[in-house]
mmCIF file of C-alpha atoms in Angstrom:
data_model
loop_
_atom_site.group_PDB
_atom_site.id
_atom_site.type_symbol
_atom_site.label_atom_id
_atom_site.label_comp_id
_atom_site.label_asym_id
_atom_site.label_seq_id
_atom_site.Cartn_x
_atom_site.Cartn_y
_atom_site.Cartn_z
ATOM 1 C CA UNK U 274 -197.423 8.993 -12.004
ATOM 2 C CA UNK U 275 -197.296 12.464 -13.731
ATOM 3 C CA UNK U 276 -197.679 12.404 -17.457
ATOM 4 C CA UNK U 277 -195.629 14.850 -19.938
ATOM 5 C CA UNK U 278 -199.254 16.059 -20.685
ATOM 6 C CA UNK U 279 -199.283 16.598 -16.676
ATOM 7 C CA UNK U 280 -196.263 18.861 -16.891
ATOM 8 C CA UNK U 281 -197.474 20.668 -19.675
ATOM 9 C CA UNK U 282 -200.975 21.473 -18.636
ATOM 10 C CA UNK U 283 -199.208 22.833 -15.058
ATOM 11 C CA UNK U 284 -196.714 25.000 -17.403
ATOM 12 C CA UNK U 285 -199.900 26.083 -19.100
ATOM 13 C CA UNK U 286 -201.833 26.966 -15.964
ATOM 14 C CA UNK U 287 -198.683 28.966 -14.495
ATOM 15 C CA UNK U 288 -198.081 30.528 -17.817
ATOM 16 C CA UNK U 289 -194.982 29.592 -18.459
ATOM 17 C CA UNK U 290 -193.177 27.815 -21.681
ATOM 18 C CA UNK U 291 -191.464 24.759 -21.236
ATOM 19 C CA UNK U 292 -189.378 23.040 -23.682
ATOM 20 C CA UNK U 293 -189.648 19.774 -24.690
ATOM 21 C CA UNK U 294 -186.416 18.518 -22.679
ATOM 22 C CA UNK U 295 -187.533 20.309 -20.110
ATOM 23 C CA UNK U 296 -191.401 18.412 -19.657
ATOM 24 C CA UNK U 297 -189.079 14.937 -19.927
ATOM 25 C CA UNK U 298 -186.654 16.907 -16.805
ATOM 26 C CA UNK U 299 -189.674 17.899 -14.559
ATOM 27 C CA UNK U 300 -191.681 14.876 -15.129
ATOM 28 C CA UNK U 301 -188.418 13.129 -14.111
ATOM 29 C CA UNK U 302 -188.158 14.536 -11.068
ATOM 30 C CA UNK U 303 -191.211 14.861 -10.299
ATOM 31 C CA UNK U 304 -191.996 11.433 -10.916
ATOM 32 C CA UNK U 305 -189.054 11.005 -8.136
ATOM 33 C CA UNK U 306 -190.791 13.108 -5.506
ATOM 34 C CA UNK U 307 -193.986 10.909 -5.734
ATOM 35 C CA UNK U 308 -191.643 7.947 -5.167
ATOM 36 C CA UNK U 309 -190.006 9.816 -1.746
ATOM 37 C CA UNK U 310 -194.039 9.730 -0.894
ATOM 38 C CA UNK U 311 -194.805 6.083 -1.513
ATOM 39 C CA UNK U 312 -191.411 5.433 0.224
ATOM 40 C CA UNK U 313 -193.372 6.892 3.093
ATOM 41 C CA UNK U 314 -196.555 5.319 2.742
ATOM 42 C CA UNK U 315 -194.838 2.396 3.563
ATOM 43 C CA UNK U 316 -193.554 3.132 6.748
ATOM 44 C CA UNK U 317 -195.842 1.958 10.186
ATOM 45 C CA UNK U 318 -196.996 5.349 11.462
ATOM 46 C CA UNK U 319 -200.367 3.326 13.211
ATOM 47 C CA UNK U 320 -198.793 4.419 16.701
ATOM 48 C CA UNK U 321 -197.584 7.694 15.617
ATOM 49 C CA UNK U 322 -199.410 11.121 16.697
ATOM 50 C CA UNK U 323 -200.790 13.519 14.221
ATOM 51 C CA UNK U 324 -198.771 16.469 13.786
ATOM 52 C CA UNK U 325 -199.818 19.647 12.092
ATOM 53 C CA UNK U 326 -196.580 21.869 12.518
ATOM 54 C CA UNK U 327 -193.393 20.702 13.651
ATOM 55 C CA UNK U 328 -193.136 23.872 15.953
ATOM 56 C CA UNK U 329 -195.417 25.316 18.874
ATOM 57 C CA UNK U 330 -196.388 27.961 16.458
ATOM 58 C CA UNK U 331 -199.977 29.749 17.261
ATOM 59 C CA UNK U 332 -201.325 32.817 15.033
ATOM 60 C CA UNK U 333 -201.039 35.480 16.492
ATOM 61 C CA UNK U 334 -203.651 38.501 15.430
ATOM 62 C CA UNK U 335 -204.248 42.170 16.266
ATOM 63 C CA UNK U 336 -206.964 43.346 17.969
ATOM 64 C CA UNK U 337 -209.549 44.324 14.977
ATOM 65 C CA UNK U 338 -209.666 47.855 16.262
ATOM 66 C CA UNK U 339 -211.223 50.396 13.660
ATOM 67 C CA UNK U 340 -208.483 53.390 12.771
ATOM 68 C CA UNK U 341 -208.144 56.485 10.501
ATOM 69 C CA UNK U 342 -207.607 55.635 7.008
ATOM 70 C CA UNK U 343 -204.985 56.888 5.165
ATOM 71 C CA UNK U 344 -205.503 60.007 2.751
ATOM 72 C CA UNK U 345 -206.246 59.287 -0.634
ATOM 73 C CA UNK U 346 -203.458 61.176 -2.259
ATOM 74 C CA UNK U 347 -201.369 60.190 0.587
ATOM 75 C CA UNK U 348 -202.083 56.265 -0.979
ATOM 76 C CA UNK U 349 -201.467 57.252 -4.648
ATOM 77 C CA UNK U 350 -198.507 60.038 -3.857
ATOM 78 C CA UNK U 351 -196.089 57.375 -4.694
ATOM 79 C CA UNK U 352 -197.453 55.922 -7.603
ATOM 80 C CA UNK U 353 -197.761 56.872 -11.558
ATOM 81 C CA UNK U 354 -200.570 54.533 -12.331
ATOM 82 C CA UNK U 355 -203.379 56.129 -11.211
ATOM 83 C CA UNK U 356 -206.321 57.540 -12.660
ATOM 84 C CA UNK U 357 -209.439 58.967 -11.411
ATOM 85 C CA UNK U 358 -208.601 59.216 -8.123
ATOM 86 C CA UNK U 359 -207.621 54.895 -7.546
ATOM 87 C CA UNK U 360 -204.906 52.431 -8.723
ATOM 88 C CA UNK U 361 -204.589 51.822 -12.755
ATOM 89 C CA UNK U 362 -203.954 48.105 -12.858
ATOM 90 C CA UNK U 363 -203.849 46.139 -16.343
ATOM 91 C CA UNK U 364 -206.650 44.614 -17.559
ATOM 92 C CA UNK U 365 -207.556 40.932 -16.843
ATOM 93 C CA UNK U 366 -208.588 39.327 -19.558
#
């Protein structure tokens, strides 16, 4: 069962600010998903195959072939945060 303290440490960890109706409205419904899953738990899946995708879907890569790089100011011609030659990205902190 997820907690209003549940919903507010998740707004916390995604950064966000969530009112006070809104913790009650997401624990709500998330409260109802968890009940869709126990409505599942209860169904007889013994004789049922694993699946792990509902589609014949297979990665597909490249070949890891090694190619010329781009030029430098070719990367950072299209960009106005830049310094020294790389990206200027904000601090993390």
């Amino acid at each position: 069962m997820i907690t209003k303290e549940d919903v507010e440490h998740i707004g916390w960890l995604a950064r966000i600010d969530i009112s006070e109706q809104e913790t009650v409205e997401h624990m709500e419904k998330l409260n109802s998903v968890l009940g869709y899953f126990g409505q599942l738990d209860e169904l007889p899946t013994e004789d049922v195959a694993p699946t792990y995708h509902v589609a014949e879907i297979h990665n597909v890569f490249r070949d890891d072939v090694e190619e010329e790089c781009l030029p430098q100011e070719v990367v950072l011609e299209n960009t106005e945060h830049k310094q020294d030659g790389a990206f200027r990205v904000p601090k993390i902190g």
